[in-house]
mmCIF file of C-alpha atoms and ligand atoms in Angstrom:
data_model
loop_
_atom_site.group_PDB
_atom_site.id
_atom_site.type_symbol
_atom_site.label_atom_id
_atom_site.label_comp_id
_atom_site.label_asym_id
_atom_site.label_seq_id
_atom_site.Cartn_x
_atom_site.Cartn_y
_atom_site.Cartn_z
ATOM 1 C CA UNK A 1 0.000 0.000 0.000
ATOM 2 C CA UNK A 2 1.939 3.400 -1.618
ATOM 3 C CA UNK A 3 -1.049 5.517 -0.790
ATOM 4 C CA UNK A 4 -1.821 5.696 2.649
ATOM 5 C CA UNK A 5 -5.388 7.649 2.183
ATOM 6 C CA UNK A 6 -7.917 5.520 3.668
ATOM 7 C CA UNK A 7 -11.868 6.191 2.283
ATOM 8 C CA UNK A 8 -14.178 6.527 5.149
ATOM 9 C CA UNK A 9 -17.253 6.583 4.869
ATOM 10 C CA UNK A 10 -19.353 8.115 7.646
ATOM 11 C CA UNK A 11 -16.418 9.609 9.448
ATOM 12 C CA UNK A 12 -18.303 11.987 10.796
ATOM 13 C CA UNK A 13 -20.440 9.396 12.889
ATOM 14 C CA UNK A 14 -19.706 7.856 16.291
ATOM 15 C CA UNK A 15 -17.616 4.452 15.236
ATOM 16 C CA UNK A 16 -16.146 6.338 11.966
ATOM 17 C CA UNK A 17 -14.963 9.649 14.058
ATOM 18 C CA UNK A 18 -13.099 6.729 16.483
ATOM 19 C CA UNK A 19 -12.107 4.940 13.379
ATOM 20 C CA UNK A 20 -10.533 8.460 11.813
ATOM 21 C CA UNK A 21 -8.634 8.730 15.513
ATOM 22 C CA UNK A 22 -7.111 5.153 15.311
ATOM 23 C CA UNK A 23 -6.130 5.298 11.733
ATOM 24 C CA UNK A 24 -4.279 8.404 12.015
ATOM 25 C CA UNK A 25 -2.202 6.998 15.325
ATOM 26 C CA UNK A 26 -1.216 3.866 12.541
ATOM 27 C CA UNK A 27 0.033 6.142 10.171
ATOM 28 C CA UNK A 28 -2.762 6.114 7.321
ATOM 29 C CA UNK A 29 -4.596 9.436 6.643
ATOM 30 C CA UNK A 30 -8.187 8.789 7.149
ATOM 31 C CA UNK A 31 -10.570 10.690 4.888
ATOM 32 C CA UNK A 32 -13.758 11.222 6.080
ATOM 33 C CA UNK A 33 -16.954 10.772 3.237
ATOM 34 C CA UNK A 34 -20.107 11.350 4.730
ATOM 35 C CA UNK A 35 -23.025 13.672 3.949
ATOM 36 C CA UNK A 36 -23.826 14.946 7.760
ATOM 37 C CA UNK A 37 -27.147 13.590 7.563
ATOM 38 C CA UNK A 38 -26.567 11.786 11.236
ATOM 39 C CA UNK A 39 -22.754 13.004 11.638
ATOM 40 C CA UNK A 40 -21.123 15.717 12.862
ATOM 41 C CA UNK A 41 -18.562 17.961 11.197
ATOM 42 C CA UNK A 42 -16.712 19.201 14.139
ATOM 43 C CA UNK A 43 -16.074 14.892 14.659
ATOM 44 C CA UNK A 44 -13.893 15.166 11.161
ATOM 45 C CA UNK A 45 -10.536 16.037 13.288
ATOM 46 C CA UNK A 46 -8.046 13.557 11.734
ATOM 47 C CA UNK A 47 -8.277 13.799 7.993
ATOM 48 C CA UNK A 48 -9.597 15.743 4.714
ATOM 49 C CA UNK A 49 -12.897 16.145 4.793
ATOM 50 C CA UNK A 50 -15.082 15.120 1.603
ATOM 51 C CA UNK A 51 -18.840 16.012 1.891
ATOM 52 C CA UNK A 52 -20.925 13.676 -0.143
ATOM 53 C CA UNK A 53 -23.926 11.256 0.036
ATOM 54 C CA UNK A 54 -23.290 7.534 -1.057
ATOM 55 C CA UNK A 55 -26.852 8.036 -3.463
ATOM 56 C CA UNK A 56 -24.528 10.564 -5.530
ATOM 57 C CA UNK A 57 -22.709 8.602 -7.587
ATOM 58 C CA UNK A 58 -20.894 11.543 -9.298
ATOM 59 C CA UNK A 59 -19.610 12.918 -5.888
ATOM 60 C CA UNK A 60 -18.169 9.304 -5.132
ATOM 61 C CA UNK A 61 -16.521 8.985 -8.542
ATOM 62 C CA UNK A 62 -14.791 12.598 -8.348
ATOM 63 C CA UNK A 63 -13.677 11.358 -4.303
ATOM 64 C CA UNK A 64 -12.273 8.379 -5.338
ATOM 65 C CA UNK A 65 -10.404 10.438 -8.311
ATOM 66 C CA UNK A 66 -9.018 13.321 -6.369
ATOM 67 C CA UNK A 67 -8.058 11.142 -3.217
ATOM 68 C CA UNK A 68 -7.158 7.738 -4.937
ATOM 69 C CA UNK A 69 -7.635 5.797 -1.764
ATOM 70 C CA UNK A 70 -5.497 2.336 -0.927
ATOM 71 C CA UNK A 71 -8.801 0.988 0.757
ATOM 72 C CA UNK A 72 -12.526 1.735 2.222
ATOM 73 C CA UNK A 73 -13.959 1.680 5.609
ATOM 74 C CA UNK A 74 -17.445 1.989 5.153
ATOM 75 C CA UNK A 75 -19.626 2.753 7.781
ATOM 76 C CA UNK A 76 -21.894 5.433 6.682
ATOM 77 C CA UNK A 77 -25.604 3.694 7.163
ATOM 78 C CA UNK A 78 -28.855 4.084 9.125
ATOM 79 C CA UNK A 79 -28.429 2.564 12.159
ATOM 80 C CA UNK A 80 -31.486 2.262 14.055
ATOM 81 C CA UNK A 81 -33.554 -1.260 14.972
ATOM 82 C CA UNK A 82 -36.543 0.685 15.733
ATOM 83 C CA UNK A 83 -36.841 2.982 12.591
ATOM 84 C CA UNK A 84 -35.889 0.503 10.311
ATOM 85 C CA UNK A 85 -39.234 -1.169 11.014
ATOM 86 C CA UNK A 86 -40.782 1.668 10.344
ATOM 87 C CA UNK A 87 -39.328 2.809 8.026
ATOM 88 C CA UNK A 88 -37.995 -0.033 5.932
ATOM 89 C CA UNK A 89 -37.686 1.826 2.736
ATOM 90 C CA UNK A 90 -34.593 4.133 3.661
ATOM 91 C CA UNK A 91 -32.978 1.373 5.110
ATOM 92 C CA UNK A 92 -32.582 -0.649 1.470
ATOM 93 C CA UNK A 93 -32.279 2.705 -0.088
ATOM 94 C CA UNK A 94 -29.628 4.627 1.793
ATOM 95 C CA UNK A 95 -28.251 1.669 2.989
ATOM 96 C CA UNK A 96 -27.876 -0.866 0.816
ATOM 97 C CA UNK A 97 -28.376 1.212 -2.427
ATOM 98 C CA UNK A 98 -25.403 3.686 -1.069
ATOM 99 C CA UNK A 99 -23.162 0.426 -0.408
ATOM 100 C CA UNK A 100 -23.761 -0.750 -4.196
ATOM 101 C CA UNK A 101 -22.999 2.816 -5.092
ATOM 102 C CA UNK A 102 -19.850 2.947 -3.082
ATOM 103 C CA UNK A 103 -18.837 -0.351 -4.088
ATOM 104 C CA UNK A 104 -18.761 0.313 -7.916
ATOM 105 C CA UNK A 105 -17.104 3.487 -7.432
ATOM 106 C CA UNK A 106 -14.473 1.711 -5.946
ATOM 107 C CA UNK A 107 -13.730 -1.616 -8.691
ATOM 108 C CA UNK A 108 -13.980 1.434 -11.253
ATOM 109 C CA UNK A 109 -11.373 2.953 -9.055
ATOM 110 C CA UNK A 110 -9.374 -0.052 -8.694
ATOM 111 C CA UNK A 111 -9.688 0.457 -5.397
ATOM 112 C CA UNK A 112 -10.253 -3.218 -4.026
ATOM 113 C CA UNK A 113 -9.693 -3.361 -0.566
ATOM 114 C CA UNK A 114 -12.891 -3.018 1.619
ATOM 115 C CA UNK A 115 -13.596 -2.819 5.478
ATOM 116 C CA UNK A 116 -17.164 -3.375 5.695
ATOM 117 C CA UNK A 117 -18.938 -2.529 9.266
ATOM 118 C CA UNK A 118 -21.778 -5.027 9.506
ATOM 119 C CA UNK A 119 -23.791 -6.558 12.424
ATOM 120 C CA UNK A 120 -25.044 -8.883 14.511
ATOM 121 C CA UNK A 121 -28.366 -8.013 14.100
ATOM 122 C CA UNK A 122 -27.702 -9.830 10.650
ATOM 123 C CA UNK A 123 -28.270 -13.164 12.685
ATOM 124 C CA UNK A 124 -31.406 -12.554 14.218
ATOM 125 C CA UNK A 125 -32.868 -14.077 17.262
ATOM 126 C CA UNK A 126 -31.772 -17.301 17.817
ATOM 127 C CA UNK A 127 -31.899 -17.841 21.263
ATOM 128 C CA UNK A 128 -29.813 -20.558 22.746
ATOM 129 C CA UNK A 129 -27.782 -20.688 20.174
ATOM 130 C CA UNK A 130 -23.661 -19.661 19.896
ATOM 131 C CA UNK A 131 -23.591 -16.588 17.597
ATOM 132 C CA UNK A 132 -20.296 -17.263 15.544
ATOM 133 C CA UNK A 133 -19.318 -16.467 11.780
ATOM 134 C CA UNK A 134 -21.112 -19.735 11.040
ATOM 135 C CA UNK A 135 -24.152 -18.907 12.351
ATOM 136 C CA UNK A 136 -26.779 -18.443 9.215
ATOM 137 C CA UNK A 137 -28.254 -15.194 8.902
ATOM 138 C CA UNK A 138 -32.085 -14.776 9.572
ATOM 139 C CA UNK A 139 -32.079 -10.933 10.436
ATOM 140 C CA UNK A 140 -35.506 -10.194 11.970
ATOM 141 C CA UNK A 141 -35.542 -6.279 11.606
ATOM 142 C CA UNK A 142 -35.187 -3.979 8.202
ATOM 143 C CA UNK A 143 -31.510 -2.977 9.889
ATOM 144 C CA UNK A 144 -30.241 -6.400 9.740
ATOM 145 C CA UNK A 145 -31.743 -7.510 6.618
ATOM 146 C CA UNK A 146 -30.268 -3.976 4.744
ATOM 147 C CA UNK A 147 -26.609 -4.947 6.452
ATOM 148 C CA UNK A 148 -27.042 -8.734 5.137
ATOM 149 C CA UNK A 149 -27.297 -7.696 1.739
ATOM 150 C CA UNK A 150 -24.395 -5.324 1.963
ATOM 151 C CA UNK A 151 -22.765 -8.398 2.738
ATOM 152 C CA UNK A 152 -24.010 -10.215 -0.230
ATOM 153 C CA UNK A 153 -23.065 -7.628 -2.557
ATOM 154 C CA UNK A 154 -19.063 -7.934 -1.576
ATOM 155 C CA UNK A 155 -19.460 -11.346 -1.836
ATOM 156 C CA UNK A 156 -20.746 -11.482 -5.964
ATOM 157 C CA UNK A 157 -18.385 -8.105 -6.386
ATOM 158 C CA UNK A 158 -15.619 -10.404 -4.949
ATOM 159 C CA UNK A 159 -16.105 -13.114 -7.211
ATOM 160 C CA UNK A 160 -16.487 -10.846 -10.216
ATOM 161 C CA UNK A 161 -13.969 -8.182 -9.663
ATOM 162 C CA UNK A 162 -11.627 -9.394 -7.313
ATOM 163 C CA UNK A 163 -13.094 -7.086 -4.454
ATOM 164 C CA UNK A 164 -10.837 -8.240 -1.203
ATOM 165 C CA UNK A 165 -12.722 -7.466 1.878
ATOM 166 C CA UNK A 166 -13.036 -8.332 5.607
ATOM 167 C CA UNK A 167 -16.711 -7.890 7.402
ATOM 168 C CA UNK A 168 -17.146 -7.045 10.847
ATOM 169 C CA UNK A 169 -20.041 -8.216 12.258
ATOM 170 C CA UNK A 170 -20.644 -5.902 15.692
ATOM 171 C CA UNK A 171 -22.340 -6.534 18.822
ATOM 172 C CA UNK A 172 -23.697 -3.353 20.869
ATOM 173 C CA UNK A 173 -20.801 -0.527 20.602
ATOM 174 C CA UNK A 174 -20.502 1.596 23.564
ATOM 175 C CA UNK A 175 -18.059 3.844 25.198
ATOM 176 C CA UNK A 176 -16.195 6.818 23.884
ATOM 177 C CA UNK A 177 -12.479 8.040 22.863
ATOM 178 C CA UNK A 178 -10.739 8.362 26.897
ATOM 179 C CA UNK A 179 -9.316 11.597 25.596
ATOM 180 C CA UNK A 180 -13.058 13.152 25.022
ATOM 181 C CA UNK A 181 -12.160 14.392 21.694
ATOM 182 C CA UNK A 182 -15.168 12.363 19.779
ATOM 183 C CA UNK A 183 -17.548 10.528 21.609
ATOM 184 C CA UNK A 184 -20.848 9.335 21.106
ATOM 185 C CA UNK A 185 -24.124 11.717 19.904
ATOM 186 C CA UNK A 186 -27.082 10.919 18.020
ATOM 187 C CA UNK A 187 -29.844 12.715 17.671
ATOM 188 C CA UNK A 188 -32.574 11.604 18.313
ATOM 189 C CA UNK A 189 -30.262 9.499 20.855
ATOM 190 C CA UNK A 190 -31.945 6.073 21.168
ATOM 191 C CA UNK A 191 -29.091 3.566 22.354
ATOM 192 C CA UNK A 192 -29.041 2.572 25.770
ATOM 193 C CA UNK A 193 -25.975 3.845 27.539
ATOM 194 C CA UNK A 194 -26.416 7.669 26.355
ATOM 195 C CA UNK A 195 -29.890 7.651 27.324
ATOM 196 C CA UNK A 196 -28.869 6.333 30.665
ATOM 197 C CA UNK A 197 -26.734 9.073 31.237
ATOM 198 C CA UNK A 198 -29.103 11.978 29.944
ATOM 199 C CA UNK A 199 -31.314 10.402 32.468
ATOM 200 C CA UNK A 200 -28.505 10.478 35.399
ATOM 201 C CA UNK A 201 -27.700 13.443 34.685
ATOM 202 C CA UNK A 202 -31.486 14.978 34.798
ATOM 203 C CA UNK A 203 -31.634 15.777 30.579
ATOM 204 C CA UNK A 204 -34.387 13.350 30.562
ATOM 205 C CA UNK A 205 -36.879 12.395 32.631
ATOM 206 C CA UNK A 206 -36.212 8.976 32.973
ATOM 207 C CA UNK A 207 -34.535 5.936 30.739
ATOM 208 C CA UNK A 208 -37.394 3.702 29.852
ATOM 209 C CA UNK A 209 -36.807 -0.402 29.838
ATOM 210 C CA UNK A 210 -37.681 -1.443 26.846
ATOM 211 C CA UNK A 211 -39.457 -5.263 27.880
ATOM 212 C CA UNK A 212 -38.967 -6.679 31.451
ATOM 213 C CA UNK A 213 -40.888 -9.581 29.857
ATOM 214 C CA UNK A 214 -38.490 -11.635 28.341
ATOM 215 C CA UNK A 215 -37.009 -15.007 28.384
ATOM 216 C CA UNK A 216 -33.947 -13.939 30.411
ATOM 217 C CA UNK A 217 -33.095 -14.011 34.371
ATOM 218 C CA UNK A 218 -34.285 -10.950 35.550
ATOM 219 C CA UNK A 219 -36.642 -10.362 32.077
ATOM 220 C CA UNK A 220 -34.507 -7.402 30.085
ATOM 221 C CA UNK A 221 -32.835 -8.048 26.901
ATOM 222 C CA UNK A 222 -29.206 -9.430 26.865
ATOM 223 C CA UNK A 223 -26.613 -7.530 24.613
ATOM 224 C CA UNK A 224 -22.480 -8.011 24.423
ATOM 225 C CA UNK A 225 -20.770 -4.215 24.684
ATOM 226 C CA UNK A 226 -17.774 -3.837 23.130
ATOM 227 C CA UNK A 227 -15.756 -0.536 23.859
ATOM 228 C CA UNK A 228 -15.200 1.397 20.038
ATOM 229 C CA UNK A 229 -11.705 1.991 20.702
ATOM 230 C CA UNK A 230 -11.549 -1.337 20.814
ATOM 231 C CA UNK A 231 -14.026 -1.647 17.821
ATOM 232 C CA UNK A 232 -11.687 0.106 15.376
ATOM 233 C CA UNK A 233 -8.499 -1.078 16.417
ATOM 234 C CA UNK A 234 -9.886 -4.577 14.963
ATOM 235 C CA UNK A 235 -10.663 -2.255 11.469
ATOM 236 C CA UNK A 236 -7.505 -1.048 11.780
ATOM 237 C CA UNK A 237 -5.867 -4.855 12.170
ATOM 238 C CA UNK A 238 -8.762 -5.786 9.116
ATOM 239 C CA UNK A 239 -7.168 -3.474 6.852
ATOM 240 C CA UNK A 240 -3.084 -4.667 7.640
ATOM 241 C CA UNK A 241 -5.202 -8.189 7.430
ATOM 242 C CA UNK A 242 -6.203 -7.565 3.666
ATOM 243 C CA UNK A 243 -2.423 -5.539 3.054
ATOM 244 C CA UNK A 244 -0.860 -8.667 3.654
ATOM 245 C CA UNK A 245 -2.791 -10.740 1.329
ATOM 246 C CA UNK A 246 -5.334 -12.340 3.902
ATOM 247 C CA UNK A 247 -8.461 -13.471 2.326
ATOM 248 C CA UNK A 248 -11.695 -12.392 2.891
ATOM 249 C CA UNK A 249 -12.726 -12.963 6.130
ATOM 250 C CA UNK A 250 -16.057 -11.902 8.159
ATOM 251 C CA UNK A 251 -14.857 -11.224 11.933
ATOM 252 C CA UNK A 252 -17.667 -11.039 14.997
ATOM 253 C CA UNK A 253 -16.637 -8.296 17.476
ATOM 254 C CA UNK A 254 -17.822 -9.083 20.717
ATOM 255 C CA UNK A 255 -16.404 -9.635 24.352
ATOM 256 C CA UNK A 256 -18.675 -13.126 24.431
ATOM 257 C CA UNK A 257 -19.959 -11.319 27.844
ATOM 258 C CA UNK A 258 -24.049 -10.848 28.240
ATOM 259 C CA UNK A 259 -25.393 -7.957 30.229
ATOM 260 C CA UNK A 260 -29.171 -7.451 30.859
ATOM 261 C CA UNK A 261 -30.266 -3.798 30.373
ATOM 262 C CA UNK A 262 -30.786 -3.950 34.157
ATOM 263 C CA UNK A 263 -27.416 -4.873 34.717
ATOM 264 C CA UNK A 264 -26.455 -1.945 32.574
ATOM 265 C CA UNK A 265 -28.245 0.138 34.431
ATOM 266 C CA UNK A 266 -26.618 -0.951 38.014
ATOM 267 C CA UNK A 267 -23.644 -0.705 36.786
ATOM 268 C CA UNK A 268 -24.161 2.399 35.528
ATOM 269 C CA UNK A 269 -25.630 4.074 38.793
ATOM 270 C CA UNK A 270 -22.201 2.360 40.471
ATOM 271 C CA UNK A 271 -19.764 4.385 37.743
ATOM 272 C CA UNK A 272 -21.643 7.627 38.405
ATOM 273 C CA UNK A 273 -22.418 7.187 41.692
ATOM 274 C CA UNK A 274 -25.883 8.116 41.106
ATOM 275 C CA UNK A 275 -29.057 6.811 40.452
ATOM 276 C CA UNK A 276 -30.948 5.855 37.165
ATOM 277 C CA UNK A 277 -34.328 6.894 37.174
ATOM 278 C CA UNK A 278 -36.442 3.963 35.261
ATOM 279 C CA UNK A 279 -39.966 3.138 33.796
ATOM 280 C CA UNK A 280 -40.695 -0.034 32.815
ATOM 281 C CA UNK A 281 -42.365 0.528 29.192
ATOM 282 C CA UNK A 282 -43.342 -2.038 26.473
ATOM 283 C CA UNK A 283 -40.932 -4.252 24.364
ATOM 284 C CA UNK A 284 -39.221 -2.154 21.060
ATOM 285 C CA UNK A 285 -40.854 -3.573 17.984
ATOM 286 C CA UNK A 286 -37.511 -5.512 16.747
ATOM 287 C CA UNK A 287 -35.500 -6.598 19.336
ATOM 288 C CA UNK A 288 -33.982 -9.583 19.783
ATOM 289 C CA UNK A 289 -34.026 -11.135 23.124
ATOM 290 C CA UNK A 290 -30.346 -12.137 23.158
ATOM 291 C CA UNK A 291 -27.776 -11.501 20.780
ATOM 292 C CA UNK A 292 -23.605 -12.569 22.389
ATOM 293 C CA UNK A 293 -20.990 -13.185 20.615
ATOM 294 C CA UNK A 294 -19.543 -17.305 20.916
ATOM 295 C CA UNK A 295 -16.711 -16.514 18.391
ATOM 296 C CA UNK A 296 -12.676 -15.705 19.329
ATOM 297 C CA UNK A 297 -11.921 -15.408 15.441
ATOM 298 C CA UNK A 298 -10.624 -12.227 15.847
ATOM 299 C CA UNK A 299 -8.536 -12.911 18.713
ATOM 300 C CA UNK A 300 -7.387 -15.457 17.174
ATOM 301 C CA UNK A 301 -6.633 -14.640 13.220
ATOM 302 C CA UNK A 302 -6.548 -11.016 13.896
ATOM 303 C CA UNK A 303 -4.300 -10.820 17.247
ATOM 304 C CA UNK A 304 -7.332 -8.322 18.229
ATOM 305 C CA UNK A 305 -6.337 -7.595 21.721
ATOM 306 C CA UNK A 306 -9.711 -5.618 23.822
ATOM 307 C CA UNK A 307 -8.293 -3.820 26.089
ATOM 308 C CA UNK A 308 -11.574 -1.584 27.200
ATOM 309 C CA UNK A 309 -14.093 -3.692 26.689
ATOM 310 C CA UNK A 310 -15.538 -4.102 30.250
ATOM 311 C CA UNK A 311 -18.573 -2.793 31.305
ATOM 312 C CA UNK A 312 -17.001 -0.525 33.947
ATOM 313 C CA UNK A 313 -14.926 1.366 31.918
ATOM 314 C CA UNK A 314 -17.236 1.948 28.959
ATOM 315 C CA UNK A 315 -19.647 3.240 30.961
ATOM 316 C CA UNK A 316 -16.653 5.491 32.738
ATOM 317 C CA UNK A 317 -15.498 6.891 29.048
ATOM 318 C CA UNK A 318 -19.389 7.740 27.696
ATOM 319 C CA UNK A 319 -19.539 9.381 31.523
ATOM 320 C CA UNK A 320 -16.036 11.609 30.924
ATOM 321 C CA UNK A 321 -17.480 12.409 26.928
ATOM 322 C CA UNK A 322 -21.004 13.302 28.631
ATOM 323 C CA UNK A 323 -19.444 15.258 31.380
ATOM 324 C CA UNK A 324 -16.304 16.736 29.268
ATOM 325 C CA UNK A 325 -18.743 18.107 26.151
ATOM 326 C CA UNK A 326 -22.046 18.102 27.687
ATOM 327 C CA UNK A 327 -22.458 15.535 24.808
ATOM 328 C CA UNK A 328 -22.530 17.650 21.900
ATOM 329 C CA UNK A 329 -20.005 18.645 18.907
ATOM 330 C CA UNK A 330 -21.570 22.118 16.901
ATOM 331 C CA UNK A 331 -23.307 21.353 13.741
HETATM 332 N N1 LIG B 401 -33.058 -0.104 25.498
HETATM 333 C C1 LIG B 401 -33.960 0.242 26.485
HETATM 334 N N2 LIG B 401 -34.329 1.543 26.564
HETATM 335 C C2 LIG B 401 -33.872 2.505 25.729
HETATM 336 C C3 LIG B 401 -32.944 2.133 24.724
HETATM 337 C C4 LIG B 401 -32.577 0.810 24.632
HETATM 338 O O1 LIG B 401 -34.419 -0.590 27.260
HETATM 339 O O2 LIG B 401 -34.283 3.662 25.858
HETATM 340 C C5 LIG B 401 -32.650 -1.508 25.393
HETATM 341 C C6 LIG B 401 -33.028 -2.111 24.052
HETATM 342 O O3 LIG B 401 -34.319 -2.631 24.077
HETATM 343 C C7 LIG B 401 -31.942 -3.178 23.902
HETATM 344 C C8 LIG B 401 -30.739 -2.586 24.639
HETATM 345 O O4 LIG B 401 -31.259 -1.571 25.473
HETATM 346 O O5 LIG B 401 -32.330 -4.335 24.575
HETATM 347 C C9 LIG B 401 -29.732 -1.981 23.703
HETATM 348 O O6 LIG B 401 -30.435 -1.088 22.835
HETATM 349 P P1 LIG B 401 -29.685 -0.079 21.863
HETATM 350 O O7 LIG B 401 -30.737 0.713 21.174
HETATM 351 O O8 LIG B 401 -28.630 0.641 22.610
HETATM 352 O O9 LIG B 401 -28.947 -1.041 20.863
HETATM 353 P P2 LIG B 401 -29.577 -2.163 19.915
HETATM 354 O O10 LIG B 401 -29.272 -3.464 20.565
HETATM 355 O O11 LIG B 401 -30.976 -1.942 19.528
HETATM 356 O O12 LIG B 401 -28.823 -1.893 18.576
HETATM 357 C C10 LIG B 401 -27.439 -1.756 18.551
HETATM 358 C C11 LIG B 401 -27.031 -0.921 17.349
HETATM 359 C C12 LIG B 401 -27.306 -1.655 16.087
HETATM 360 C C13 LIG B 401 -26.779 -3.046 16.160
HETATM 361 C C14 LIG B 401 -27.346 -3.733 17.353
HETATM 362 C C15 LIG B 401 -26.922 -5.136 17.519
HETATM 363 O O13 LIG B 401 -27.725 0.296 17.334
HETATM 364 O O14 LIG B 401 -26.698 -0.949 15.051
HETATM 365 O O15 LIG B 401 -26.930 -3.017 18.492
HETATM 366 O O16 LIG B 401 -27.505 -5.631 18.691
HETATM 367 F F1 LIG B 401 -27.105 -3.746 15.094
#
């Protein structure tokens, strides 16, 4: 790789901002394409900024010319269980439309090295059953079906252009940079651990539970955190992966640990030494009842090394981000 410019899409967002940070300490220069829709300018801190939406073919093309990137990290997508099931239409459209878009830019580019940022929501709810890269794929929400097909479409650009690629499959992403200088913000917010802080913090009124009537020991749904600094030093080791000639390769990143939103929340009141005020409120149209990781790939073929990834101290780094910015970067 000559050309250290990295293409990265949604840069601006919370794991590509992270993702900018960590490729700039390895020595790439990480530029940042992403159309603001649900990022943040003020996030784009460690690279050129190109503004463009993944629907504008023209704008990708001209990127791609005037940058000539060695590889893509592409994480610019709608994110969200709950709207996708309402809104299932913007999820194929901006999400998996805007992949295909991205991806054909690229082969015409010659540009075939491709970090893809996928989920675990792609495997749906199988309860009792290890989650690993094996696993088959029956996503049960718009969000996981839209990221499955992403999937499929580096697959058949693989076998018919020699697109090299490695696919991360997440499991809940929490935390924030320790330094404070990106951190989580969505808005609206609707994950878990920000919400729980707006709500320690007196911003909200309260963090609704989402379902206390599940199969699970104390009835709230069970999710694996995984810290993002953590997150994108695996992208970072998925990109060296595909330098060296690995092959391609789809990667769970998860801790293999469980914790039931009431556990998050106790853990939570612990870190800030406060307490979370709750209502219990009906189950989110979409959500699975468990979803762990049972896979060490990345540990293993990687030499991914989490180093964050406890529950303590990603709750701890959202808390400092919270505190440090009073969670928000100017528009
Ligand atoms: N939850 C609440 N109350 C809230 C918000 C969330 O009880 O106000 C619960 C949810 O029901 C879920 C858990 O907290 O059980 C985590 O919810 P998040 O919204 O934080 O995260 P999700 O699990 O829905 O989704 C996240 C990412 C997806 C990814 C998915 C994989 O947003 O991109 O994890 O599980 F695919």
């Amino acid at each position: 790789m000559t050309n250290q410019n990295i293409l990265v899409t949604g840069g601006a967002g919370y794991i590509g901002s992270h993702a900018c940070k960590a490729l700039k300490a390895a020595g790439f220069v990480p530029v940042t394409y992403d159309n603001c829709s649900t990022g943040w300018q003020d996030a784009v801190k460690f690279g050129p900024f190109a503004r463009g939406d993944l629907l504008d073919r023209q704008r990708l093309a001209e990127v791609f010319e005037e940058y000539q990137p060695a590889a893509v990290m592409h994480f610019a997508a709608l994110s969200q269980v709950g709207e996708s099931m309402r809104e299932p239409g913007r999820y194929w459209r901006e999400n998996v439309t805007g992949a295909l878009n991205l991806v054909e830019a690229a082969v015409a580019a010659n540009c075939l090295d491709f970090v893809f940022s996928s989920t675990c929501a792609t495997y749906g709810d199988q309860d009792h059953v290890v989650l690993n890269e094996d696993s088959a794929q029956l996503p049960i929400n718009a969000y996981g079906a839209s990221k499955k097909a992403i999937e499929d479409i580096l697959k058949d650009f693989a076998a018919s252009d020699g697109l090299r690629h490695v696919i991360f499959r997440y499991f809940n992403v929490a935390g924030a940079d320790p330094d404070a200088e990106v951190g989580e913000l969505h808005q609206p917010e609707t994950h878990l651990i920000p919400l729980l802080l707006d709500a320690v913090d007196g911003k909200r009124e309260a963090l609704t539970i989402f379902g206390t009537d599940y199969d699970t020991p104390d009835g709230t749904c069970i999710r694996d955190y995984v810290h993002v600094c953590d997150l994108v030093d695996a992208h970072v080791l998925g990109l060296n992966w595909l330098k060296d000639g690995g092959e391609d390769r789809v990667f769970n990143l998860g801790t293999g640990d469980g914790f039931s939103v009431r556990e998050v929340v106790d853990q939570s009141s612990a870190v800030t030494n406060r307490a979370v005020p709750i209502v219990e409120g009906d189950r989110r149209p979409g959500d699975c009842t468990k979803l762990v990781s049972g896979s060490n790939r990345a540990v293993n073929e990687l030499g991914w090394k989490p180093t964050r990834s406890n529950m303590e101290t990603m709750i701890r780094d959202a808390w400092r981000w919270h505190q440090n910015t009073d969670g928000h970067y100017q528009k």
